[in-house]
């Protein structure tokens, strides 16, 4: 029997997970991150620094004195690659950028194993727009604040990564993702950040949520965590943004990450950023994560949406809140994982204990969602305009 709640009152209702039986099975995730990105020095505006990788022909350092064309595509040669973007370009050098990168072509791109393309600057944008296929080899990484792919097929070999963790730019204006005050609260985005202040029941959360209206196609940065003093104004940085628009297949054995940054003992964790994947088929054993960062108060999870006709094998999708060092029982709240093909919403905290809620705002009235799963210690808050909610107790 399923108890049916009729909710019409102008107030909020807190639902505790687990409810709704999950039939979704998550397989073993793989964790990348052993790439060779080492955060080397940056160069003058608009220049690229290149270094041949371990797998490259030779190992020497070289700085290219070229200017990156603004808003127009670089060439394969500019990246010290072999071939061209209109046929196939092989990138075998590490690239350290300090401004946005735009790659456009009608061919294929292959990033060889262990190569890293990095623009480790908040909000720095890497766009790869190609008619053909992109292959990211084992242990290869792309690090930036925003990463956009518009390609036919994207293949990410094991231990490869697209990583915008802690590289978010400014969150949308008029949002309050970064908590005020100096109690080291976590940043909010898909879920609220945690606060370790226990004085007052109504204020035991840090940064607030935002960007609910773009749940199905998220494109907002996460927020910084709060600081613990006027010297330490901020905690961990917010997660970045990743948009993957693939015409055919995404084969993911590596990881796609937009996690919040770590605030340590002196600040809240940043909130997770945004990840959107559109493809006909998504398969593999990799990880897609917009988890909140760890900190004095943990950051809230970000927003992930997958718009894929079929999802095969065991891609591990995670939006859990970050751990709170100052109050381990109250991590950041879970973010949102929307399946835009099945129209289902999943809010899971991956068994990370929390007291902090994930507010779910307007329920869609034009198209009905098939399911809302609240599970694995997530806690949601719904306005009672969600007129009918069926709760299935496992
Ligand atoms: C998925 O990833 C999360 C975060 O890394 C981890 O906690 C969880 O155990 C993973 N799930 C599976 C089934 O591997
Ligand atoms: C992403 O980058 C962060 C910060 O450099 C690092 O801690 C994390 O391990 C990386 N994650 C992946 C999946 O590569
Ligand atoms: C290039 O790689 C070599 C060997 O891996 C390393 O010693 C050097 O610091 C790197 N230089 C740059 C600019 O990354
Ligand atoms: C490049 O594009 C960005 C955003 O699309 C725009 O703000 C900027 O003015 C452009 N710069 C040039 C030189 O066209
Ligand atoms: C990719 O290029 C096409 C033009 O060939 C353009 O219409 C499209 O907007 C571009 N996509 C991105 C994400 O830049
Ligand atoms: C994309 O991958 C599929 C399956 O491997 C292949 O059949 C198709 O030709 C690829 N598309 C392009 C544009 O190469
Ligand atoms: C992904 O991993 C599976 C299982 O190990 C393997 O069969 C498949 O070929 C791998 N695909 C890629 C692109 O690495
Ligand atoms: C709890 O905190 C909120 C926000 O800081 C404040 O507005 C409210 O007055 C406090 N309530 C109590 C009972 O202290």
Coordinates of C-alpha atoms and ligand atoms in Angstrom, one line a residue:
X1 CA 0.0 0.0 0.0
X2 CA 1.2 3.4 -0.8
X3 CA 0.2 6.2 1.5
X4 CA -0.9 9.2 -0.6
X5 CA -0.3 12.6 0.8
X6 CA -2.5 15.5 -0.3
X7 CA -0.6 18.6 0.4
X8 CA -2.3 22.0 -0.2
X9 CA -1.1 24.2 2.7
X10 CA 1.2 27.2 2.3
X11 CA 4.1 25.8 4.2
X12 CA 7.0 23.5 3.6
X13 CA 7.3 19.8 4.3
X14 CA 10.5 18.0 5.1
X15 CA 10.9 14.5 3.7
X16 CA 13.6 12.2 5.0
X17 CA 15.3 9.7 2.7
X18 CA 15.1 6.8 1.9
X19 CA 11.8 6.8 0.2
X20 CA 11.0 5.5 -3.2
X21 CA 12.5 2.2 -4.1
X22 CA 15.5 2.6 -6.3
X23 CA 15.9 0.2 -9.2
X24 CA 19.0 2.0 -10.5
X25 CA 22.2 0.2 -9.9
X26 CA 25.5 1.9 -9.6
X27 CA 28.6 0.0 -10.5
X28 CA 32.1 0.5 -9.3
X29 CA 33.4 3.9 -10.1
X30 CA 36.8 4.6 -11.3
X31 CA 38.7 7.5 -10.0
X32 CA 41.0 9.4 -12.2
X33 CA 43.2 12.1 -11.0
X34 CA 46.6 10.5 -11.5
X35 CA 47.2 12.7 -14.4
X36 CA 50.4 14.7 -14.6
X37 CA 48.9 18.1 -14.3
X38 CA 51.2 19.9 -11.9
X39 CA 50.0 23.5 -11.8
X40 CA 53.1 25.0 -13.3
X41 CA 53.7 28.7 -13.6
X42 CA 51.5 30.8 -15.9
X43 CA 52.7 32.9 -18.8
X44 CA 51.9 36.2 -20.3
X45 CA 48.3 36.9 -21.4
X46 CA 47.3 34.9 -24.4
X47 CA 50.2 32.6 -24.6
X48 CA 50.5 28.8 -24.4
X49 CA 53.2 27.0 -22.6
X50 CA 53.9 23.5 -23.9
X51 CA 55.6 20.6 -22.5
X52 CA 56.1 17.2 -24.1
X53 CA 54.5 14.4 -22.1
X54 CA 56.0 11.2 -20.8
X55 CA 54.5 9.5 -23.8
X56 CA 55.7 12.1 -26.2
X57 CA 58.7 11.8 -28.4
X58 CA 61.0 13.7 -26.1
X59 CA 60.8 15.3 -22.8
X60 CA 61.8 19.0 -22.9
X61 CA 60.1 22.2 -21.8
X62 CA 59.2 24.8 -24.4
X63 CA 57.2 28.0 -24.2
X64 CA 55.4 29.0 -27.4
X65 CA 55.3 32.7 -27.9
X66 CA 52.1 32.8 -29.9
X67 CA 48.9 34.7 -29.0
X68 CA 45.7 32.8 -28.7
X69 CA 43.3 34.3 -31.2
X70 CA 40.3 35.6 -29.3
X71 CA 37.0 34.0 -30.1
X72 CA 38.5 32.1 -33.1
X73 CA 39.9 28.7 -33.3
X74 CA 43.5 27.9 -32.8
X75 CA 45.2 25.5 -35.2
X76 CA 46.5 22.0 -34.5
X77 CA 50.0 23.4 -34.9
X78 CA 49.4 26.1 -32.3
X79 CA 48.9 23.3 -29.9
X80 CA 52.1 21.6 -31.1
X81 CA 49.9 18.8 -32.4
X82 CA 50.3 16.5 -35.4
X83 CA 47.8 16.8 -38.2
X84 CA 44.9 19.3 -38.5
X85 CA 41.5 19.8 -37.0
X86 CA 39.9 19.2 -40.4
X87 CA 41.4 15.7 -40.6
X88 CA 42.8 14.3 -37.3
X89 CA 44.9 16.3 -34.8
X90 CA 47.0 14.4 -32.3
X91 CA 47.9 16.4 -29.2
X92 CA 50.9 15.0 -27.5
X93 CA 52.2 18.0 -25.5
X94 CA 51.0 19.3 -22.2
X95 CA 49.4 22.7 -22.6
X96 CA 49.2 25.3 -19.9
X97 CA 46.9 28.1 -20.9
X98 CA 46.0 31.3 -19.2
X99 CA 43.1 32.4 -21.4
X100 CA 40.1 30.7 -23.0
X101 CA 40.7 28.1 -25.7
X102 CA 38.4 27.5 -28.7
X103 CA 39.0 24.6 -31.0
X104 CA 36.9 24.3 -34.1
X105 CA 37.2 21.8 -37.0
X106 CA 35.6 19.3 -39.2
X107 CA 37.8 16.4 -38.2
X108 CA 38.8 14.5 -35.1
X109 CA 40.9 15.2 -32.0
X110 CA 43.0 12.8 -30.1
X111 CA 44.5 13.7 -26.8
X112 CA 47.2 11.1 -26.2
X113 CA 47.6 9.3 -22.9
X114 CA 49.1 11.3 -20.0
X115 CA 48.7 14.7 -21.8
X116 CA 47.1 17.5 -19.9
X117 CA 45.4 20.6 -21.3
X118 CA 45.0 23.0 -18.4
X119 CA 43.8 26.5 -17.8
X120 CA 43.6 26.4 -14.0
X121 CA 42.0 29.8 -13.7
X122 CA 38.5 30.4 -12.2
X123 CA 36.0 30.6 -15.1
X124 CA 38.6 29.9 -17.8
X125 CA 36.7 28.3 -20.7
X126 CA 37.8 25.5 -23.0
X127 CA 35.5 24.8 -26.0
X128 CA 36.0 21.9 -28.4
X129 CA 33.6 22.0 -31.4
X130 CA 34.3 19.3 -34.0
X131 CA 32.3 17.5 -36.5
X132 CA 34.2 14.3 -35.8
X133 CA 35.2 12.3 -32.8
X134 CA 37.3 13.2 -29.7
X135 CA 39.3 10.6 -27.8
X136 CA 40.9 11.4 -24.5
X137 CA 43.6 8.8 -23.7
X138 CA 44.4 7.1 -20.4
X139 CA 45.5 9.6 -17.7
X140 CA 44.9 12.5 -20.0
X141 CA 43.2 15.5 -18.4
X142 CA 41.4 18.7 -19.4
X143 CA 41.3 21.2 -16.5
X144 CA 39.5 24.5 -16.7
X145 CA 36.6 26.5 -15.2
X146 CA 34.1 25.7 -18.0
X147 CA 34.5 22.9 -20.5
X148 CA 32.2 22.6 -23.6
X149 CA 32.2 19.7 -26.1
X150 CA 30.2 19.6 -29.3
X151 CA 31.3 16.5 -31.1
X152 CA 30.1 13.3 -32.8
X153 CA 31.5 10.7 -30.3
X154 CA 33.4 11.3 -27.1
X155 CA 35.6 8.5 -25.7
X156 CA 37.3 8.9 -22.4
X157 CA 39.7 6.1 -21.6
X158 CA 40.3 4.8 -18.0
X159 CA 41.8 7.4 -15.6
X160 CA 41.2 10.2 -18.0
X161 CA 39.4 13.3 -16.7
X162 CA 37.6 16.5 -17.5
X163 CA 38.0 18.4 -14.3
X164 CA 36.5 21.8 -13.4
X165 CA 36.7 21.1 -9.6
X166 CA 37.1 24.3 -7.6
X167 CA 37.5 26.4 -10.7
X168 CA 34.1 28.0 -10.8
X169 CA 33.7 31.6 -11.8
X170 CA 31.0 33.9 -10.4
X171 CA 27.7 32.2 -9.5
X172 CA 24.6 33.9 -11.0
X173 CA 23.9 37.4 -9.7
X174 CA 21.4 37.8 -6.8
X175 CA 22.0 34.3 -5.5
X176 CA 23.2 33.6 -2.0
X177 CA 25.3 30.5 -2.5
X178 CA 28.1 31.8 -0.3
X179 CA 26.9 32.1 3.3
X180 CA 27.2 35.4 5.1
X181 CA 29.0 35.6 8.5
X182 CA 32.1 33.9 9.6
X183 CA 31.0 30.5 10.8
X184 CA 32.7 28.7 8.0
X185 CA 29.4 27.4 6.4
X186 CA 29.5 25.5 3.1
X187 CA 28.5 27.0 -0.2
X188 CA 25.1 26.1 -1.7
X189 CA 23.9 25.3 -5.2
X190 CA 21.9 22.1 -5.9
X191 CA 21.7 21.5 -2.2
X192 CA 22.3 23.9 0.7
X193 CA 25.7 24.1 2.4
X194 CA 26.0 22.9 5.9
X195 CA 26.6 25.2 8.9
X196 CA 28.0 23.9 12.2
X197 CA 26.3 26.7 14.2
X198 CA 23.9 24.9 16.5
X199 CA 22.6 27.9 18.4
X200 CA 19.5 28.3 16.3
X201 CA 17.5 25.7 14.6
X202 CA 16.4 27.8 11.8
X203 CA 19.8 28.9 10.7
X204 CA 21.7 25.6 10.7
X205 CA 22.5 25.8 7.0
X206 CA 25.1 27.8 5.2
X207 CA 24.8 28.9 1.5
X208 CA 21.4 28.6 -0.2
X209 CA 20.4 26.8 -3.4
X210 CA 19.9 28.5 -6.8
X211 CA 19.4 27.7 -10.5
X212 CA 16.4 25.3 -9.9
X213 CA 14.9 26.6 -13.1
X214 CA 17.8 25.1 -15.1
X215 CA 17.7 21.8 -13.4
X216 CA 17.3 20.0 -16.8
X217 CA 20.2 21.9 -18.5
X218 CA 22.3 23.3 -15.7
X219 CA 24.9 25.9 -16.5
X220 CA 25.8 27.7 -13.2
X221 CA 29.0 27.7 -11.2
X222 CA 29.1 26.5 -7.7
X223 CA 29.7 29.0 -4.9
X224 CA 32.6 29.6 -2.5
X225 CA 32.2 28.4 1.1
X226 CA 32.1 31.0 3.9
X227 CA 35.2 32.0 5.8
X228 CA 35.9 31.8 9.5
X229 CA 37.3 35.3 10.1
X230 CA 37.8 38.6 8.4
X231 CA 41.2 37.3 7.3
X232 CA 39.8 34.1 5.9
X233 CA 36.8 35.5 4.2
X234 CA 36.2 32.5 2.0
X235 CA 36.4 28.8 2.1
X236 CA 36.7 26.3 -0.8
X237 CA 35.9 27.5 -4.3
X238 CA 32.8 26.5 -6.2
X239 CA 32.8 23.8 -8.9
X240 CA 32.9 24.7 -12.6
X241 CA 30.6 23.9 -15.5
X242 CA 30.7 21.1 -18.1
X243 CA 28.5 20.7 -21.1
X244 CA 28.9 17.7 -23.3
X245 CA 26.7 17.7 -26.5
X246 CA 27.5 14.5 -28.4
X247 CA 25.5 13.4 -31.5
X248 CA 26.2 9.7 -31.0
X249 CA 28.0 7.9 -28.2
X250 CA 29.8 9.0 -25.0
X251 CA 32.0 6.2 -23.8
X252 CA 33.2 7.1 -20.3
X253 CA 35.7 5.1 -18.4
X254 CA 37.3 8.2 -16.9
X255 CA 35.8 10.9 -14.9
X256 CA 33.9 14.1 -15.4
X257 CA 34.1 16.3 -12.3
X258 CA 32.8 19.7 -11.2
X259 CA 33.2 19.3 -7.5
X260 CA 33.4 22.0 -4.9
X261 CA 36.8 22.9 -3.4
X262 CA 38.1 22.0 0.0
X263 CA 37.8 24.7 2.7
X264 CA 40.0 22.9 5.2
X265 CA 39.7 23.9 8.8
X266 CA 39.3 27.6 8.1
X267 CA 36.4 27.8 5.7
X268 CA 33.4 26.0 4.4
X269 CA 33.5 23.7 1.4
X270 CA 32.6 25.1 -2.0
X271 CA 29.4 23.8 -3.6
X272 CA 29.5 21.5 -6.6
X273 CA 29.1 23.0 -10.1
X274 CA 27.0 21.9 -13.1
X275 CA 27.3 19.0 -15.6
X276 CA 25.0 18.4 -18.6
X277 CA 25.5 15.5 -20.9
X278 CA 23.4 15.1 -24.1
X279 CA 24.0 12.0 -26.2
X280 CA 22.2 9.2 -27.8
X281 CA 24.1 6.7 -25.7
X282 CA 26.1 7.0 -22.6
X283 CA 28.1 4.0 -21.6
X284 CA 31.2 2.9 -19.6
X285 CA 32.3 2.5 -16.0
X286 CA 33.4 6.1 -15.3
X287 CA 32.2 8.7 -12.8
X288 CA 30.3 11.9 -13.2
X289 CA 30.5 14.0 -10.1
X290 CA 29.3 17.4 -8.9
X291 CA 29.8 16.7 -5.2
X292 CA 30.2 19.4 -2.6
X293 CA 33.6 20.2 -1.2
X294 CA 34.8 19.3 2.3
X295 CA 35.3 22.1 4.8
X296 CA 34.5 23.3 8.3
X297 CA 30.9 23.2 7.0
X298 CA 30.5 21.0 3.9
X299 CA 29.5 22.4 0.6
X300 CA 26.2 21.4 -1.0
X301 CA 26.1 19.2 -4.1
X302 CA 25.8 20.8 -7.5
X303 CA 23.4 20.0 -10.4
X304 CA 23.8 17.2 -13.0
X305 CA 21.4 16.4 -15.9
X306 CA 21.8 13.6 -18.3
X307 CA 19.8 13.8 -21.5
X308 CA 20.6 10.4 -23.1
X309 CA 18.3 8.0 -24.9
X310 CA 20.1 5.1 -23.3
X311 CA 22.5 4.8 -20.4
X312 CA 24.4 1.5 -20.4
X313 CA 26.7 -0.2 -18.0
X314 CA 27.7 1.5 -14.8
X315 CA 28.4 5.1 -14.9
X316 CA 28.5 6.4 -11.3
X317 CA 26.7 9.7 -11.0
X318 CA 27.2 11.5 -7.7
X319 CA 26.0 14.9 -6.3
X320 CA 26.5 14.3 -2.5
X321 CA 27.3 17.1 -0.1
X322 CA 30.8 17.6 1.2
X323 CA 31.9 16.4 4.7
X324 CA 31.8 18.9 7.5
X325 CA 34.9 18.8 9.7
X326 CA 33.2 21.0 12.3
X327 CA 30.1 18.8 12.7
X328 CA 30.6 15.4 11.1
X329 CA 26.9 14.4 11.4
X330 CA 25.9 17.3 9.3
X331 CA 27.5 17.3 5.8
X332 CA 26.4 19.5 3.0
X333 CA 23.0 18.7 1.4
X334 CA 22.8 16.5 -1.7
X335 CA 22.5 18.3 -5.1
X336 CA 20.2 17.3 -7.9
X337 CA 20.6 14.6 -10.6
X338 CA 18.0 14.9 -13.2
X339 CA 17.4 12.4 -16.0
X340 CA 16.0 14.6 -18.8
X341 CA 15.1 11.6 -20.9
X342 CA 13.1 9.7 -18.2
X343 CA 12.0 12.9 -16.5
X344 CA 13.1 11.7 -13.1
X345 CA 14.9 13.5 -10.3
X346 CA 17.3 11.8 -7.9
X347 CA 18.5 13.4 -4.7
X348 CA 21.0 11.1 -3.0
X349 CA 23.6 11.9 -0.4
X350 CA 25.6 8.6 -0.9
X351 CA 25.2 7.7 2.8
X352 CA 26.8 10.9 3.9
X353 CA 24.9 11.9 7.1
X354 CA 23.3 15.3 7.0
X355 CA 20.8 17.5 8.7
X356 CA 20.8 20.0 5.9
X357 CA 18.0 20.1 3.3
X358 CA 17.8 20.2 -0.5
X359 CA 14.9 22.4 -1.3
X360 CA 12.9 21.3 -4.4
X361 CA 11.1 24.3 -5.8
X362 CA 8.4 24.5 -8.4
X363 CA 7.0 21.2 -9.5
X364 CA 6.5 21.2 -13.2
X365 CA 2.9 21.6 -14.2
X366 CA 3.1 21.2 -18.0
X367 CA 5.0 17.9 -18.1
X368 CA 4.8 15.5 -15.3
X369 CA 7.9 13.9 -13.9
X370 CA 7.9 10.1 -13.6
X371 CA 9.7 9.8 -10.3
X372 CA 11.5 11.7 -7.6
X373 CA 13.9 9.6 -5.6
X374 CA 15.2 10.8 -2.3
X375 CA 17.7 8.4 -1.0
X376 CA 20.8 7.5 0.9
X377 CA 20.4 10.1 3.7
X378 CA 19.3 13.0 1.6
X379 CA 16.7 15.3 3.1
X380 CA 14.5 17.3 0.9
X381 CA 12.2 20.3 1.5
X382 CA 9.2 20.7 -0.8
X383 CA 6.7 23.6 -1.0
X384 CA 3.2 22.3 -0.7
X385 CA 2.3 23.4 -4.1
X386 CA 3.6 19.9 -4.9
X387 CA 0.0 18.9 -4.6
X388 CA 0.3 15.2 -4.7
X389 CA 3.3 13.2 -3.6
X390 CA 3.2 9.4 -3.5
X391 CA 5.6 8.0 -1.0
X392 CA 6.8 4.5 -1.4
X393 CA 8.4 3.0 1.7
X394 CA 10.8 0.2 0.7
Ligands
LIG1 C1 30.1 6.5 -6.7 O1 31.0 7.5 -6.3 C2 30.8 8.0 -5.0 C3 31.7 9.2 -4.8 O2 33.0 9.0 -5.3 C4 31.1 6.9 -4.0 O3 30.9 7.4 -2.7 C5 30.2 5.8 -4.3 O4 30.6 4.7 -3.5 C6 30.3 5.3 -5.7 N1 29.4 4.3 -6.0 C7 29.7 3.1 -6.5 C8 28.5 2.1 -6.6 O5 30.8 2.8 -6.8
LIG2 C1 40.2 17.3 -10.1 O1 41.0 18.3 -9.6 C2 41.1 18.4 -8.2 C3 41.8 19.6 -7.8 O2 43.0 19.7 -8.5 C4 41.7 17.1 -7.6 O3 41.8 17.1 -6.2 C5 40.8 15.9 -8.1 O4 41.4 14.7 -7.7 C6 40.6 15.9 -9.6 N1 39.6 14.9 -9.9 C7 39.7 14.1 -10.9 C8 38.6 13.2 -11.1 O5 40.7 14.1 -11.7
LIG3 C1 58.3 19.9 -18.5 O1 58.5 18.5 -18.2 C2 59.7 18.3 -17.5 C3 59.9 16.8 -17.3 O2 58.7 16.2 -17.1 C4 59.7 19.1 -16.2 O3 60.9 18.9 -15.5 C5 59.5 20.6 -16.5 O4 59.4 21.3 -15.3 C6 58.2 20.8 -17.3 N1 58.2 22.2 -17.7 C7 57.0 22.8 -17.8 C8 57.1 24.2 -18.3 O5 56.0 22.3 -17.6
LIG4 C1 34.7 37.0 -27.2 O1 33.5 36.4 -26.8 C2 33.0 36.8 -25.6 C3 31.8 36.0 -25.2 O2 31.2 35.4 -26.2 C4 32.7 38.3 -25.6 O3 32.3 38.7 -24.3 C5 34.0 39.1 -26.0 O4 33.7 40.4 -26.2 C6 34.5 38.5 -27.3 N1 35.8 39.1 -27.7 C7 36.1 39.6 -28.9 C8 37.5 40.2 -29.0 O5 35.4 39.4 -29.8
LIG5 C1 29.8 24.7 -33.1 O1 29.9 25.2 -34.4 C2 28.7 25.4 -35.1 C3 29.0 25.9 -36.4 O2 29.7 25.0 -37.2 C4 27.8 26.3 -34.3 O3 26.5 26.4 -34.9 C5 27.6 25.8 -32.9 O4 26.9 26.8 -32.1 C6 29.0 25.6 -32.2 N1 28.8 25.0 -30.9 C7 29.5 25.5 -29.8 C8 29.1 24.8 -28.6 O5 30.3 26.3 -29.9
LIG6 C1 30.6 7.4 -33.7 O1 30.8 6.1 -33.2 C2 30.0 5.1 -33.8 C3 30.3 3.8 -33.0 O2 31.6 3.6 -32.8 C4 30.4 5.0 -35.3 O3 29.6 4.0 -35.9 C5 30.2 6.3 -35.9 O4 30.6 6.2 -37.3 C6 31.0 7.4 -35.2 N1 30.7 8.7 -35.8 C7 31.6 9.4 -36.5 C8 31.2 10.7 -37.0 O5 32.7 8.9 -36.7
LIG7 C1 35.8 0.7 -20.8 O1 36.0 -0.4 -19.9 C2 35.4 -1.6 -20.3 C3 35.6 -2.6 -19.3 O2 36.9 -2.6 -18.8 C4 36.1 -2.0 -21.7 O3 35.4 -3.2 -22.1 C5 35.9 -0.9 -22.7 O4 36.6 -1.2 -23.9 C6 36.5 0.4 -22.1 N1 36.3 1.5 -23.0 C7 37.1 2.5 -23.2 C8 36.8 3.5 -24.1 O5 38.1 2.5 -22.5
LIG8 C1 17.9 32.4 14.0 O1 18.8 32.9 13.0 C2 18.1 33.7 12.1 C3 19.1 34.1 11.0 O2 20.3 34.4 11.5 C4 17.5 35.0 12.9 O3 16.8 35.8 11.9 C5 16.6 34.5 13.9 O4 16.1 35.6 14.7 C6 17.3 33.5 14.9 N1 16.3 32.9 15.8 C7 16.5 32.8 17.1 C8 15.5 32.2 17.9 O5 17.6 33.2 17.6

